[in-house]
Amino acid sequence: MSDAAVSPGPVPVTVLTGYLGAGKTTLLNRILSENHGKKFAVVINEFGELGVDNDLVVDADEEVFEMNNGCICCTVRGDLIRIIGGLMKRRGRFDGIIVETTGLADPAPVAQTFFADEDVKRATRLDAIVTVVDAKHLFARLDDSKEAQEQVAFADIIVLNKMDLVTAEEADAVERRIRGINPYAEIRRATKSDVPIEAVIGRDAFNLERILERDPEFLSGEDDHTHDDAVMSLSFEATRPLDPEKFNAWISELLQKKGQDLLRTKGILAYANDDRRFAFQAVHMIADGDYIGNWKEGDPRRSKIVFIGRDLNRPQLRRGFEGCQVPA
């Protein structure tokens, strides 16, 4: 089909947000891998100098754009505008755009981008702000994070995730807290982000009037967004394969001792004598991991890990991670 045969209407954009470890990438992978016949361009933003989210996204090599030199709602908004401008030149190759923000993003200035820049405003239509929240940890995040509050407040659709970790009474209490902040959003309960794709994509749910009620300066382009300076991101890379037993022993002890300060841990690991890539993820002390396919031929088999948290000791974490390598 030629580009001319494609409807010239604005491209729908879904902004996928949620605090660190809530399950955004899991939801994104569901959207990209389900058999719905649609093709999406994906823009991923990470907080930190070494990104791993791009490696965690399945089957999306062709149209994934990664920005890891700052928060999408602060320093890289110009990058987002530039990427969308480039995508518009290939309009016929996708049906929609998904922007996955860093867990520390305030969604308001991200959404502003689609109204403040005239070219972007003409070419795109903000379909919905979808916020994934962690049912087990949301109370704590709302108490200690302005970003978590804003992500709930600006959501059109809220995926109340990790229902397997809470009781029905706890889930009801979380919903009441969400309703106290945002009485308008649709709430979908989920485990491992297992919501129907049609519940989050193609909803035409973004309501500018409601946003302006909450934030009359929304369209002004002004942004007083700041981050908690105590939260830092540390990234490390290991060039030799890892010993899985050493890594498991080290990370288990680390999460046990430091888990309260570790908001998010994620890594792509190359184990010794194994052709498969291992994806490791943790939120506080709750860890998970699985193989996500083989290393591509010719790609360097390097392990990389990212820690996002408070009061992190860079030399200590580096020594611990590098100590998991097999001997040279």
PDB file of C-alpha atoms in Angstrom, residues 35 142 156 195 200 219 279:
ATOM      1  CA  ASN A  35      -2.273 -10.415  17.149  1.00  0.00           C
ATOM      2  CA  LEU A 142       1.894   8.514  46.537  1.00  0.00           C
ATOM      3  CA  ASP A 156      -7.282   8.785  31.381  1.00  0.00           C
ATOM      4  CA  VAL A 195      -5.619  -6.009  30.171  1.00  0.00           C
ATOM      5  CA  VAL A 200      -5.772   1.002  26.382  1.00  0.00           C
ATOM      6  CA  LEU A 219      -1.182  24.932  27.354  1.00  0.00           C
ATOM      7  CA  ALA A 279      16.299 -10.295  31.824  1.00  0.00           C
TER       8      ALA A 279
END
